[in-house]
Every structure is written in structure tokens, then in C-alpha cells.
mmCIF file of C-alpha atoms and ligand atoms in Angstrom:
data_model
loop_
_atom_site.group_PDB
_atom_site.id
_atom_site.type_symbol
_atom_site.label_atom_id
_atom_site.label_comp_id
_atom_site.label_asym_id
_atom_site.label_seq_id
_atom_site.Cartn_x
_atom_site.Cartn_y
_atom_site.Cartn_z
ATOM 1 C CA UNK U 296 61.682 -29.324 15.752
ATOM 2 C CA UNK U 297 60.617 -31.007 12.512
ATOM 3 C CA UNK U 298 60.811 -34.748 11.934
ATOM 4 C CA UNK U 299 62.716 -35.885 8.827
ATOM 5 C CA UNK U 300 60.528 -38.311 6.849
ATOM 6 C CA UNK U 301 61.030 -40.646 3.890
ATOM 7 C CA UNK U 302 58.123 -42.188 1.991
ATOM 8 C CA UNK U 303 58.630 -45.604 0.414
ATOM 9 C CA UNK U 304 56.348 -46.481 -2.511
ATOM 10 C CA UNK U 305 55.115 -44.032 -5.142
ATOM 11 C CA UNK U 306 52.329 -46.149 -6.655
ATOM 12 C CA UNK U 307 48.598 -45.580 -6.154
ATOM 13 C CA UNK U 308 48.591 -44.720 -2.421
ATOM 14 C CA UNK U 309 52.102 -43.252 -1.904
ATOM 15 C CA UNK U 310 51.269 -39.892 -3.563
ATOM 16 C CA UNK U 311 48.520 -39.358 -0.952
ATOM 17 C CA UNK U 312 51.126 -39.794 1.779
ATOM 18 C CA UNK U 313 53.418 -37.342 -0.051
ATOM 19 C CA UNK U 314 50.673 -34.703 -0.317
ATOM 20 C CA UNK U 315 49.589 -34.991 3.321
ATOM 21 C CA UNK U 316 53.165 -35.158 4.654
ATOM 22 C CA UNK U 317 53.911 -31.944 2.751
ATOM 23 C CA UNK U 318 50.810 -30.440 4.416
ATOM 24 C CA UNK U 319 52.020 -31.359 7.935
ATOM 25 C CA UNK U 320 54.263 -28.621 9.401
ATOM 26 C CA UNK U 321 55.830 -30.957 11.981
ATOM 27 C CA UNK U 322 57.173 -33.189 9.182
ATOM 28 C CA UNK U 323 59.960 -32.452 6.713
ATOM 29 C CA UNK U 324 59.685 -34.797 3.734
ATOM 30 C CA UNK U 325 63.263 -35.570 2.644
ATOM 31 C CA UNK U 326 62.949 -38.596 0.333
ATOM 32 C CA UNK U 327 60.514 -40.428 -1.912
ATOM 33 C CA UNK U 328 61.818 -43.923 -2.615
ATOM 34 C CA UNK U 329 60.479 -46.351 -5.232
ATOM 35 C CA UNK U 330 62.146 -49.244 -7.053
ATOM 36 C CA UNK U 331 60.851 -47.448 -10.132
ATOM 37 C CA UNK U 332 62.835 -44.195 -9.938
ATOM 38 C CA UNK U 333 60.940 -42.594 -12.832
ATOM 39 C CA UNK U 334 57.689 -43.103 -10.967
ATOM 40 C CA UNK U 335 59.072 -41.363 -7.869
ATOM 41 C CA UNK U 336 60.311 -38.465 -10.027
ATOM 42 C CA UNK U 337 56.942 -38.171 -11.771
ATOM 43 C CA UNK U 338 55.070 -38.012 -8.452
ATOM 44 C CA UNK U 339 57.340 -35.252 -7.144
ATOM 45 C CA UNK U 340 57.372 -33.137 -10.313
ATOM 46 C CA UNK U 341 60.112 -30.614 -11.021
ATOM 47 C CA UNK U 342 59.616 -28.082 -8.235
ATOM 48 C CA UNK U 343 59.981 -29.804 -4.869
ATOM 49 C CA UNK U 344 63.076 -30.179 -2.756
ATOM 50 C CA UNK U 345 62.244 -33.805 -1.844
ATOM 51 C CA UNK U 346 64.863 -36.211 -3.240
ATOM 52 C CA UNK U 347 63.684 -39.151 -5.385
ATOM 53 C CA UNK U 348 65.618 -42.406 -5.047
ATOM 54 C CA UNK U 349 65.388 -46.115 -5.796
ATOM 55 C CA UNK U 350 67.698 -47.003 -2.885
ATOM 56 C CA UNK U 351 66.068 -47.879 0.438
ATOM 57 C CA UNK U 352 69.577 -48.249 1.914
ATOM 58 C CA UNK U 353 70.373 -44.624 1.037
ATOM 59 C CA UNK U 354 67.248 -43.565 2.940
ATOM 60 C CA UNK U 355 68.082 -45.689 5.973
ATOM 61 C CA UNK U 356 71.639 -44.433 6.182
ATOM 62 C CA UNK U 357 70.571 -40.775 6.142
ATOM 63 C CA UNK U 358 70.867 -39.603 9.786
ATOM 64 C CA UNK U 359 68.429 -36.735 9.121
ATOM 65 C CA UNK U 360 65.643 -39.255 8.455
ATOM 66 C CA UNK U 361 63.913 -40.097 11.743
ATOM 67 C CA UNK U 362 60.819 -41.765 10.293
ATOM 68 C CA UNK U 363 59.649 -43.679 7.236
ATOM 69 C CA UNK U 364 56.162 -44.218 5.822
ATOM 70 C CA UNK U 365 55.766 -47.418 3.803
ATOM 71 C CA UNK U 366 53.214 -47.678 0.965
ATOM 72 C CA UNK U 367 54.479 -50.696 -0.944
ATOM 73 C CA UNK U 368 52.611 -53.998 -1.550
ATOM 74 C CA UNK U 369 51.836 -55.998 1.611
ATOM 75 C CA UNK U 370 54.290 -58.800 0.763
ATOM 76 C CA UNK U 371 57.195 -56.330 1.088
ATOM 77 C CA UNK U 372 56.107 -54.796 4.425
ATOM 78 C CA UNK U 373 57.855 -57.220 6.803
ATOM 79 C CA UNK U 374 61.366 -56.772 5.364
ATOM 80 C CA UNK U 375 61.022 -53.016 4.906
ATOM 81 C CA UNK U 376 59.563 -52.412 8.389
ATOM 82 C CA UNK U 377 62.161 -54.645 10.056
ATOM 83 C CA UNK U 378 65.072 -52.928 8.291
ATOM 84 C CA UNK U 379 63.695 -49.478 9.132
ATOM 85 C CA UNK U 380 63.253 -50.326 12.835
ATOM 86 C CA UNK U 381 66.733 -51.884 12.964
ATOM 87 C CA UNK U 382 68.099 -48.653 11.471
ATOM 88 C CA UNK U 383 66.415 -46.733 14.327
ATOM 89 C CA UNK U 384 63.587 -45.165 12.316
ATOM 90 C CA UNK U 385 59.973 -44.735 13.466
ATOM 91 C CA UNK U 386 57.573 -46.394 10.989
ATOM 92 C CA UNK U 387 54.116 -45.727 9.573
ATOM 93 C CA UNK U 388 53.049 -48.742 7.504
ATOM 94 C CA UNK U 389 50.066 -49.239 5.240
ATOM 95 C CA UNK U 390 47.412 -51.855 5.888
ATOM 96 C CA UNK U 391 47.622 -54.802 6.021
ATOM 97 C CA UNK U 392 50.605 -54.793 8.396
ATOM 98 C CA UNK U 393 52.041 -58.007 6.870
ATOM 99 C CA UNK U 394 50.567 -61.036 5.081
ATOM 100 C CA UNK U 395 51.030 -63.292 8.137
ATOM 101 C CA UNK U 396 50.391 -63.214 11.876
ATOM 102 C CA UNK U 397 53.803 -64.798 12.604
ATOM 103 C CA UNK U 398 55.612 -61.927 10.847
ATOM 104 C CA UNK U 399 53.434 -59.323 12.561
ATOM 105 C CA UNK U 400 54.216 -60.830 15.964
ATOM 106 C CA UNK U 401 57.951 -60.490 15.214
ATOM 107 C CA UNK U 402 57.406 -56.820 14.368
ATOM 108 C CA UNK U 403 55.524 -56.248 17.662
ATOM 109 C CA UNK U 404 58.521 -57.610 19.622
ATOM 110 C CA UNK U 405 61.009 -55.670 17.527
ATOM 111 C CA UNK U 406 59.144 -52.356 17.925
ATOM 112 C CA UNK U 407 58.890 -52.957 21.698
ATOM 113 C CA UNK U 408 62.590 -53.727 22.045
ATOM 114 C CA UNK U 409 63.642 -50.728 19.904
ATOM 115 C CA UNK U 410 61.309 -48.311 21.733
ATOM 116 C CA UNK U 411 60.212 -46.877 18.383
ATOM 117 C CA UNK U 412 56.762 -45.939 17.081
ATOM 118 C CA UNK U 413 55.301 -48.529 14.696
ATOM 119 C CA UNK U 414 51.946 -47.235 13.513
ATOM 120 C CA UNK U 415 49.488 -48.797 11.043
ATOM 121 C CA UNK U 416 47.723 -46.520 8.598
ATOM 122 C CA UNK U 417 44.174 -47.576 9.452
ATOM 123 C CA UNK U 418 42.993 -44.487 7.587
ATOM 124 C CA UNK U 419 39.262 -44.785 8.286
ATOM 125 C CA UNK U 420 39.852 -44.631 12.052
ATOM 126 C CA UNK U 421 40.931 -41.022 11.541
ATOM 127 C CA UNK U 422 37.781 -39.873 9.726
ATOM 128 C CA UNK U 423 35.570 -37.510 11.736
ATOM 129 C CA UNK U 424 32.688 -40.005 11.341
ATOM 130 C CA UNK U 425 34.562 -42.960 12.859
ATOM 131 C CA UNK U 426 35.980 -40.802 15.638
ATOM 132 C CA UNK U 427 32.423 -39.758 16.535
ATOM 133 C CA UNK U 428 31.183 -43.356 16.361
ATOM 134 C CA UNK U 429 33.936 -44.343 18.802
ATOM 135 C CA UNK U 430 32.889 -41.551 21.200
ATOM 136 C CA UNK U 431 29.228 -42.583 20.968
ATOM 137 C CA UNK U 432 29.921 -46.283 21.547
ATOM 138 C CA UNK U 433 32.638 -45.950 24.190
ATOM 139 C CA UNK U 434 30.728 -43.132 25.946
ATOM 140 C CA UNK U 435 27.808 -45.525 26.426
ATOM 141 C CA UNK U 436 25.185 -43.477 24.601
ATOM 142 C CA UNK U 437 24.084 -46.310 22.331
ATOM 143 C CA UNK U 438 23.989 -48.862 25.153
ATOM 144 C CA UNK U 439 25.296 -52.402 24.717
ATOM 145 C CA UNK U 440 26.436 -53.310 21.199
ATOM 146 C CA UNK U 441 24.083 -55.944 19.771
ATOM 147 C CA UNK U 442 25.119 -56.094 16.114
ATOM 148 C CA UNK U 443 27.368 -54.513 13.493
ATOM 149 C CA UNK U 444 26.550 -54.739 9.796
ATOM 150 C CA UNK U 445 29.070 -53.384 7.310
ATOM 151 C CA UNK U 446 28.796 -53.258 3.508
ATOM 152 C CA UNK U 447 31.740 -52.075 1.382
ATOM 153 C CA UNK U 448 30.977 -52.859 -2.237
ATOM 154 C CA UNK U 449 31.748 -51.210 -5.572
ATOM 155 C CA UNK U 450 33.458 -51.896 -8.887
ATOM 156 C CA UNK U 451 36.975 -52.358 -7.531
ATOM 157 C CA UNK U 452 40.264 -53.292 -9.149
ATOM 158 C CA UNK U 453 40.888 -57.036 -8.934
ATOM 159 C CA UNK U 454 44.222 -56.976 -7.090
ATOM 160 C CA UNK U 455 47.081 -59.148 -8.393
ATOM 161 C CA UNK U 456 48.344 -60.248 -4.974
ATOM 162 C CA UNK U 457 45.403 -60.361 -2.519
ATOM 163 C CA UNK U 458 41.743 -61.371 -2.514
ATOM 164 C CA UNK U 459 38.892 -59.009 -1.679
ATOM 165 C CA UNK U 460 38.928 -59.957 2.018
ATOM 166 C CA UNK U 461 42.553 -58.899 2.411
ATOM 167 C CA UNK U 462 42.063 -55.810 0.234
ATOM 168 C CA UNK U 463 38.875 -54.335 1.684
ATOM 169 C CA UNK U 464 37.996 -56.037 4.980
ATOM 170 C CA UNK U 465 41.023 -54.514 6.820
ATOM 171 C CA UNK U 466 39.052 -51.266 6.696
ATOM 172 C CA UNK U 467 35.938 -52.715 8.354
ATOM 173 C CA UNK U 468 37.910 -54.789 10.850
ATOM 174 C CA UNK U 469 40.200 -51.927 11.864
ATOM 175 C CA UNK U 470 37.154 -49.672 12.351
ATOM 176 C CA UNK U 471 35.504 -52.338 14.515
ATOM 177 C CA UNK U 472 38.703 -52.756 16.542
ATOM 178 C CA UNK U 473 38.906 -48.975 17.000
ATOM 179 C CA UNK U 474 35.327 -48.223 18.074
ATOM 180 C CA UNK U 475 34.505 -51.210 20.287
ATOM 181 C CA UNK U 476 35.156 -50.910 24.034
ATOM 182 C CA UNK U 477 38.335 -52.756 25.015
ATOM 183 C CA UNK U 478 36.418 -55.426 26.941
ATOM 184 C CA UNK U 479 34.488 -56.547 23.837
ATOM 185 C CA UNK U 480 36.697 -58.715 21.647
ATOM 186 C CA UNK U 481 36.143 -61.037 18.682
ATOM 187 C CA UNK U 482 35.947 -64.715 19.622
ATOM 188 C CA UNK U 483 35.322 -66.496 16.307
ATOM 189 C CA UNK U 484 34.842 -65.891 12.593
ATOM 190 C CA UNK U 485 33.314 -67.590 9.576
ATOM 191 C CA UNK U 486 33.764 -66.482 5.973
ATOM 192 C CA UNK U 487 32.557 -67.405 2.509
ATOM 193 C CA UNK U 488 34.285 -66.144 -0.631
ATOM 194 C CA UNK U 489 33.061 -66.146 -4.224
ATOM 195 C CA UNK U 490 34.883 -65.869 -7.557
ATOM 196 C CA UNK U 491 32.133 -65.836 -10.189
ATOM 197 C CA UNK U 492 34.390 -64.281 -12.882
ATOM 198 C CA UNK U 493 37.198 -66.849 -12.589
ATOM 199 C CA UNK U 494 39.775 -64.308 -11.398
ATOM 200 C CA UNK U 495 41.594 -66.942 -9.363
ATOM 201 C CA UNK U 496 40.783 -65.296 -6.036
ATOM 202 C CA UNK U 497 37.674 -64.271 -4.108
ATOM 203 C CA UNK U 498 36.139 -61.110 -5.581
ATOM 204 C CA UNK U 499 33.298 -60.992 -3.062
ATOM 205 C CA UNK U 500 33.147 -62.246 0.501
ATOM 206 C CA UNK U 501 30.820 -62.478 3.480
ATOM 207 C CA UNK U 502 32.427 -62.494 6.903
ATOM 208 C CA UNK U 503 30.756 -63.078 10.274
ATOM 209 C CA UNK U 504 32.524 -62.154 13.513
ATOM 210 C CA UNK U 505 31.192 -63.311 16.892
ATOM 211 C CA UNK U 506 31.975 -60.920 19.752
ATOM 212 C CA UNK U 507 32.672 -61.727 23.399
ATOM 213 C CA UNK U 508 29.476 -60.008 24.623
ATOM 214 C CA UNK U 509 27.252 -62.184 22.417
ATOM 215 C CA UNK U 510 26.904 -59.593 19.624
ATOM 216 C CA UNK U 511 27.356 -60.601 15.990
ATOM 217 C CA UNK U 512 29.130 -58.513 13.342
ATOM 218 C CA UNK U 513 28.898 -59.036 9.598
ATOM 219 C CA UNK U 514 31.072 -57.633 6.814
ATOM 220 C CA UNK U 515 30.274 -57.822 3.100
ATOM 221 C CA UNK U 516 33.080 -56.819 0.713
ATOM 222 C CA UNK U 517 32.800 -56.984 -3.060
ATOM 223 C CA UNK U 518 34.777 -55.762 -6.105
ATOM 224 C CA UNK U 519 32.029 -56.623 -8.600
ATOM 225 C CA UNK U 520 29.164 -54.373 -7.580
ATOM 226 C CA UNK U 521 28.213 -51.669 -10.116
ATOM 227 C CA UNK U 522 26.822 -49.515 -7.315
ATOM 228 C CA UNK U 523 28.998 -48.206 -4.522
ATOM 229 C CA UNK U 524 27.667 -48.855 -1.024
ATOM 230 C CA UNK U 525 29.641 -48.016 2.082
ATOM 231 C CA UNK U 526 27.242 -48.314 4.967
ATOM 232 C CA UNK U 527 27.793 -49.623 8.475
ATOM 233 C CA UNK U 528 25.106 -50.031 11.117
ATOM 234 C CA UNK U 529 26.087 -50.236 14.786
ATOM 235 C CA UNK U 530 23.056 -51.559 16.670
ATOM 236 C CA UNK U 531 22.899 -50.870 20.394
ATOM 237 C CA UNK U 532 20.452 -51.631 23.174
ATOM 238 C CA UNK U 533 19.561 -47.921 23.468
ATOM 239 C CA UNK U 534 20.326 -46.404 20.068
ATOM 240 C CA UNK U 535 21.548 -47.428 16.627
ATOM 241 C CA UNK U 536 24.121 -45.573 14.524
ATOM 242 C CA UNK U 537 23.878 -45.665 10.730
ATOM 243 C CA UNK U 538 27.034 -44.501 8.907
ATOM 244 C CA UNK U 539 26.680 -43.876 5.182
ATOM 245 C CA UNK U 540 30.082 -42.792 3.913
ATOM 246 C CA UNK U 541 28.751 -41.948 0.437
ATOM 247 C CA UNK U 542 26.341 -39.325 1.809
ATOM 248 C CA UNK U 543 28.345 -36.250 2.890
ATOM 249 C CA UNK U 544 25.207 -34.355 3.967
ATOM 250 C CA UNK U 545 24.189 -37.104 6.357
ATOM 251 C CA UNK U 546 27.122 -39.374 7.000
ATOM 252 C CA UNK U 547 25.918 -40.319 10.471
ATOM 253 C CA UNK U 548 22.440 -40.779 11.872
ATOM 254 C CA UNK U 549 21.755 -41.845 15.451
ATOM 255 C CA UNK U 550 18.342 -43.462 15.774
ATOM 256 C CA UNK U 551 16.537 -43.685 19.076
ATOM 257 C CA UNK U 552 14.580 -46.604 17.653
ATOM 258 C CA UNK U 553 14.894 -50.245 18.462
ATOM 259 C CA UNK U 554 13.695 -53.232 20.383
ATOM 260 C CA UNK U 555 13.233 -53.236 24.147
ATOM 261 C CA UNK U 556 12.981 -56.410 26.145
ATOM 262 C CA UNK U 557 11.458 -56.855 29.588
ATOM 263 C CA UNK U 558 12.619 -59.216 32.290
ATOM 264 C CA UNK U 559 10.435 -62.321 32.266
ATOM 265 C CA UNK U 560 9.515 -61.825 35.936
ATOM 266 C CA UNK U 561 8.043 -58.373 35.274
ATOM 267 C CA UNK U 562 4.930 -59.641 33.469
ATOM 268 C CA UNK U 563 2.213 -62.230 34.074
ATOM 269 C CA UNK U 564 2.854 -65.648 32.632
ATOM 270 C CA UNK U 565 0.036 -65.452 30.041
ATOM 271 C CA UNK U 566 1.223 -62.025 28.821
ATOM 272 C CA UNK U 567 4.819 -63.092 28.560
ATOM 273 C CA UNK U 568 5.261 -63.866 24.877
ATOM 274 C CA UNK U 569 3.734 -60.585 23.766
ATOM 275 C CA UNK U 570 5.238 -58.421 26.458
ATOM 276 C CA UNK U 571 8.838 -59.616 26.354
ATOM 277 C CA UNK U 572 9.632 -57.613 23.230
ATOM 278 C CA UNK U 573 8.398 -54.114 22.491
ATOM 279 C CA UNK U 574 9.343 -51.703 19.738
ATOM 280 C CA UNK U 575 10.494 -48.163 20.474
ATOM 281 C CA UNK U 576 10.237 -45.273 17.977
ATOM 282 C CA UNK U 577 12.014 -42.061 18.905
ATOM 283 C CA UNK U 578 13.966 -39.234 17.296
ATOM 284 C CA UNK U 579 16.849 -39.457 14.845
ATOM 285 C CA UNK U 580 19.846 -37.211 15.479
ATOM 286 C CA UNK U 581 22.207 -36.121 12.680
ATOM 287 C CA UNK U 582 25.562 -35.219 14.318
ATOM 288 C CA UNK U 583 27.460 -32.261 12.818
ATOM 289 C CA UNK U 584 30.880 -33.491 11.726
ATOM 290 C CA UNK U 585 33.938 -31.386 10.893
ATOM 291 C CA UNK U 586 35.350 -31.715 7.366
ATOM 292 C CA UNK U 587 38.901 -32.970 7.868
ATOM 293 C CA UNK U 588 40.994 -35.223 5.641
ATOM 294 C CA UNK U 589 41.683 -38.459 7.492
ATOM 295 C CA UNK U 590 45.258 -38.821 6.181
ATOM 296 C CA UNK U 591 46.195 -35.405 7.605
ATOM 297 C CA UNK U 592 45.017 -36.715 10.988
ATOM 298 C CA UNK U 593 47.061 -39.905 10.424
ATOM 299 C CA UNK U 594 50.174 -37.739 9.899
ATOM 300 C CA UNK U 595 49.315 -35.652 12.986
ATOM 301 C CA UNK U 596 48.923 -38.790 15.129
ATOM 302 C CA UNK U 597 52.208 -40.263 13.802
ATOM 303 C CA UNK U 598 54.147 -37.090 14.663
ATOM 304 C CA UNK U 599 52.415 -36.757 18.071
ATOM 305 C CA UNK U 600 53.253 -40.372 18.967
ATOM 306 C CA UNK U 601 56.919 -39.788 18.014
ATOM 307 C CA UNK U 602 57.258 -36.519 19.927
ATOM 308 C CA UNK U 603 55.366 -37.748 22.990
ATOM 309 C CA UNK U 604 57.142 -41.141 22.994
ATOM 310 C CA UNK U 605 53.881 -43.129 23.152
ATOM 311 C CA UNK U 606 52.190 -45.796 21.015
ATOM 312 C CA UNK U 607 50.032 -44.438 18.211
ATOM 313 C CA UNK U 608 46.262 -44.798 18.463
ATOM 314 C CA UNK U 609 46.403 -47.463 15.735
ATOM 315 C CA UNK U 610 49.675 -49.071 16.724
ATOM 316 C CA UNK U 611 51.243 -52.347 15.627
ATOM 317 C CA UNK U 612 49.067 -54.277 18.103
ATOM 318 C CA UNK U 613 45.928 -52.964 16.390
ATOM 319 C CA UNK U 614 47.430 -54.142 13.083
ATOM 320 C CA UNK U 615 48.104 -57.570 14.599
ATOM 321 C CA UNK U 616 44.521 -57.915 15.913
ATOM 322 C CA UNK U 617 43.174 -57.158 12.416
ATOM 323 C CA UNK U 618 45.563 -59.701 10.879
ATOM 324 C CA UNK U 619 44.445 -62.427 13.258
ATOM 325 C CA UNK U 620 40.876 -61.907 12.061
ATOM 326 C CA UNK U 621 41.910 -61.888 8.390
ATOM 327 C CA UNK U 622 43.992 -65.032 8.749
ATOM 328 C CA UNK U 623 41.173 -66.865 10.548
ATOM 329 C CA UNK U 624 38.702 -65.623 7.902
ATOM 330 C CA UNK U 625 40.885 -67.010 5.088
ATOM 331 C CA UNK U 626 41.117 -70.345 6.886
ATOM 332 C CA UNK U 627 37.349 -70.453 7.330
ATOM 333 C CA UNK U 628 36.770 -69.658 3.639
ATOM 334 C CA UNK U 629 39.182 -72.465 2.679
ATOM 335 C CA UNK U 630 37.180 -74.847 4.885
ATOM 336 C CA UNK U 631 33.918 -73.860 3.186
ATOM 337 C CA UNK U 632 32.792 -71.377 5.826
ATOM 338 C CA UNK U 633 33.515 -73.301 9.027
ATOM 339 C CA UNK U 634 33.415 -71.302 12.236
ATOM 340 C CA UNK U 635 37.013 -70.717 13.396
ATOM 341 C CA UNK U 636 37.739 -69.615 16.947
ATOM 342 C CA UNK U 637 40.404 -66.993 17.301
ATOM 343 C CA UNK U 638 42.769 -69.425 18.942
ATOM 344 C CA UNK U 639 43.021 -70.893 15.429
ATOM 345 C CA UNK U 640 40.838 -73.978 15.972
ATOM 346 C CA UNK U 641 37.920 -75.056 13.806
ATOM 347 C CA UNK U 642 34.966 -75.452 16.189
HETATM 348 N N1 NAD O 237 45.025 -46.770 3.659
HETATM 349 C C1 NAD O 237 44.315 -46.937 2.559
HETATM 350 O O1 NAD O 237 43.144 -46.569 2.473
HETATM 351 C C2 NAD O 237 44.975 -47.601 1.384
HETATM 352 C C3 NAD O 237 44.455 -47.430 0.092
HETATM 353 C C4 NAD O 237 45.124 -48.071 -0.977
HETATM 354 C C5 NAD O 237 46.244 -48.862 -0.737
HETATM 355 N N2 NAD O 237 46.690 -48.999 0.545
HETATM 356 C C6 NAD O 237 47.860 -49.849 0.841
HETATM 357 O O2 NAD O 237 49.028 -49.206 0.347
HETATM 358 C C7 NAD O 237 49.990 -50.199 -0.044
HETATM 359 C C8 NAD O 237 50.422 -49.917 -1.488
HETATM 360 O O3 NAD O 237 49.304 -50.070 -2.330
HETATM 361 P P1 NAD O 237 49.262 -49.385 -3.776
HETATM 362 O O4 NAD O 237 47.882 -49.624 -4.288
HETATM 363 O O5 NAD O 237 49.795 -47.989 -3.706
HETATM 364 O O6 NAD O 237 50.302 -50.321 -4.574
HETATM 365 P P2 NAD O 237 51.008 -50.001 -5.982
HETATM 366 O O7 NAD O 237 51.358 -51.311 -6.545
HETATM 367 O O8 NAD O 237 50.179 -49.042 -6.784
HETATM 368 O O9 NAD O 237 52.343 -49.214 -5.583
HETATM 369 C C9 NAD O 237 53.368 -49.807 -4.857
HETATM 370 C C10 NAD O 237 54.684 -49.119 -5.220
HETATM 371 O O10 NAD O 237 55.691 -49.643 -4.359
HETATM 372 C C11 NAD O 237 56.887 -49.809 -5.131
HETATM 373 N N3 NAD O 237 57.723 -50.812 -4.461
HETATM 374 C C12 NAD O 237 57.505 -52.147 -4.367
HETATM 375 N N4 NAD O 237 58.461 -52.725 -3.613
HETATM 376 C C13 NAD O 237 59.309 -51.721 -3.232
HETATM 377 C C14 NAD O 237 60.480 -51.682 -2.453
HETATM 378 N N5 NAD O 237 60.993 -52.802 -1.914
HETATM 379 N N6 NAD O 237 61.096 -50.491 -2.267
HETATM 380 C C15 NAD O 237 60.585 -49.361 -2.817
HETATM 381 N N7 NAD O 237 59.469 -49.348 -3.577
HETATM 382 C C16 NAD O 237 58.832 -50.509 -3.772
HETATM 383 C C17 NAD O 237 56.395 -50.232 -6.514
HETATM 384 O O11 NAD O 237 57.380 -49.957 -7.509
HETATM 385 C C18 NAD O 237 55.130 -49.376 -6.664
HETATM 386 O O12 NAD O 237 55.395 -48.133 -7.303
HETATM 387 C C19 NAD O 237 49.302 -51.560 0.154
HETATM 388 O O13 NAD O 237 49.682 -52.094 1.401
HETATM 389 C C20 NAD O 237 47.816 -51.208 0.159
HETATM 390 O O14 NAD O 237 47.023 -52.116 0.898
HETATM 391 C C21 NAD O 237 46.097 -48.387 1.591
#
């Protein structure tokens, strides 16, 4: 049985949802809705059977529509998601889930009480590279996580409604949330933002996240860099993963190189300082990754969650965890980079 779908938002990202929904046999795309009807018509072109509309109410009152995918600006997400859930539709919503934690918490309760799927499109979590990183970390082959270092910089569009943290860091934070074992959680953040071009909002930002096992993660996001760098390093006690998303021939490398430490009792007192740390050089493994478009896997996970009646892999709770980090990061940046614990308190 196919699932009737409507896509809301035909701007920059919506057409990618249209293309991948049309490429998913379990979905039947019925509607493309945008306040700008001409835009929806232009995205569909003359040949498809999908109906363009500017009426969200028309979509919600169509009994053949079981699910909606929302790709409108973040400020509109809360009202659109709430109305869709109240109309009994499953929802896939773009990142960030909403602009505020309070709204996201309301959506968590609503999705629970309706028994419907509310999935966040954390697209990167569905790339073959991130799926492999999750297997490597959760399977224990890199040992204990010691650090994460993520750089996502390029010449990006200065967004009218959000700063660079809210535009780009959801990617890094959702990846971190996805790959870390469940017992390692963020405990505090600190962030600095910069606006050297006078855009009125941070165009570059540095974010530190302290983790419950003592590891430290760092995220650098930037719209002003003429070179594009998308590299994340996951340092472990046994191995270190380097993910370079701009290098298709070698997206992932797993290095058996790092620092070993000995227990203080294992060496003589006078040897201690030298012997406590030793450097290990071993092989580097380049994992073979399948070529698969992440958004097709997003659509597959959305349909599987609906048919199996289970939460999606990146469900509304994952979206809420990312929002809590973003909100705390914004607060820290406002306070000049103060460390903010995730219970909302400046430390
Ligand atoms: N997953 C990803 O990698 C990724 C990439 C880019 C953008 N996004 C997310 O997608 C969302 C949309 O971003 P965008 O860049 O496509 O924005 P956009 O401004 O290009 O397009 C948004 C569209 O939504 C329409 N719209 C606004 N309010 C509406 C409403 N109430 N009903 C129907 N249509 C409405 C607008 O007319 C516009 O055409 C954002 O949340 C953004 O963060 C995700």
C-alpha cells in the first residue's frame, strides 16, 4: 500500500524532497503546497500528476494524504507541524525542528498523544559515511571517544532569519547526537559568534560542547570562508576517524594512530613522566562506502517508521536534543562565551 504524501514549501530545499519522494515507490506524492502558487507550479513542471496548491487547509482535509513533509522556514514549523498532527497526518519536518525548545517540547507531547510519526530531516545522519561512523563508534572499534572536531565552512548565503549557528550547526549537532553512544550526553556548551561584515547576525561561530564522559567536542561554522571545508575528526582511545565530506574518493579514514597512556602504578617513579604517554603509529583503513543519496534514505526511513508504527531513527526527541544545544549556544554567545550547562544555567 502506498502512503499519500504532501510536501509543503517549494523554495530551495522543497524540490529535493519532491524529487526523492517521487523516487520512493512506497510514497505517492499528491500535493505540493507553497504560499507562492507559481513557485509550486514551476517546481512541478507541466507533466506530473502532483497537484500544486497554496492552501495548507486543502492538503490537511484530503483524506488520501496520510503524511506531510515540511520544508518552509523554521519560524513556520511549529504551527504547520501542530496543525498536521491535529489533522492526523504523520510529519517529516526540516531542521531545525522549531526556533524554541518550549515549542519543540509541545510537539513531543502532541506527537506522543496522537501516536503519529514526527521525524526530523537530519539529512546527514542518512549518509553512508555517517552511518558507518555510527557503527564504528557504537560498535566500540575506536574505543572511548576523547574528542570531536568539526569544521563546516564555505561561502554561504547570509540567511535573513537565522544566524550561522542555527543554519549550519544543526548538521554537526545532529550528527553528534546520532553517532554517540546513548550513555554519552552533552553537559555544557560555550559559543562565540562573529559578524565582521556587519550583517546583523553571526556569520561565523565557534562552539564547544562538553560531554558526560569528559570528552570535548568543537564545531566551527562559517559563511564567509572562500574555501569549502567539511571535515570532522572523531578521536578515540583506540582509533581516530577522519571524515572529509568533500573528498568522495576517501570520505572516511580510520587511523590506528594515537596516544596511549599507562597507569601510574605500572612504571617506576623516576620514569613516570616520560612513560605515562606514548605515541602509537599503525595502519590507516579506508572503508568502502556505498553511493546512496541521503534524502532517499530519509524517505525510506519515514515510510518504514509509518508502516512499522515506530519512532523514526531521527525522531522529534532527536530534534529537541539538538535544539537544546542550539538554544544554550545562543545564550552563551550573548553572554560573551560563558559556559552554559544544559540545565540552562550559566556556570
Ligand atoms: N536538510 C537540509 O540539509 C536542509 C538544507 C537546506 C534547507 N533546509 C531547511 O529547509 C527549510 C526551508 O529552507 P529553504 O532554504 O528551502 O527556504 P526557502 O525560503 O527557499 O523556501 C521556503 C518556501 O516555503 C514557502 N512557505 C513559507 N511559509 C509557508 C506556509 N505557511 N505554507 C506554505 N508554504 C510556505 C515559501 O513561499 C518558500 O517558497 C528550513 O527549515 C531549512 O533549514 C534543510
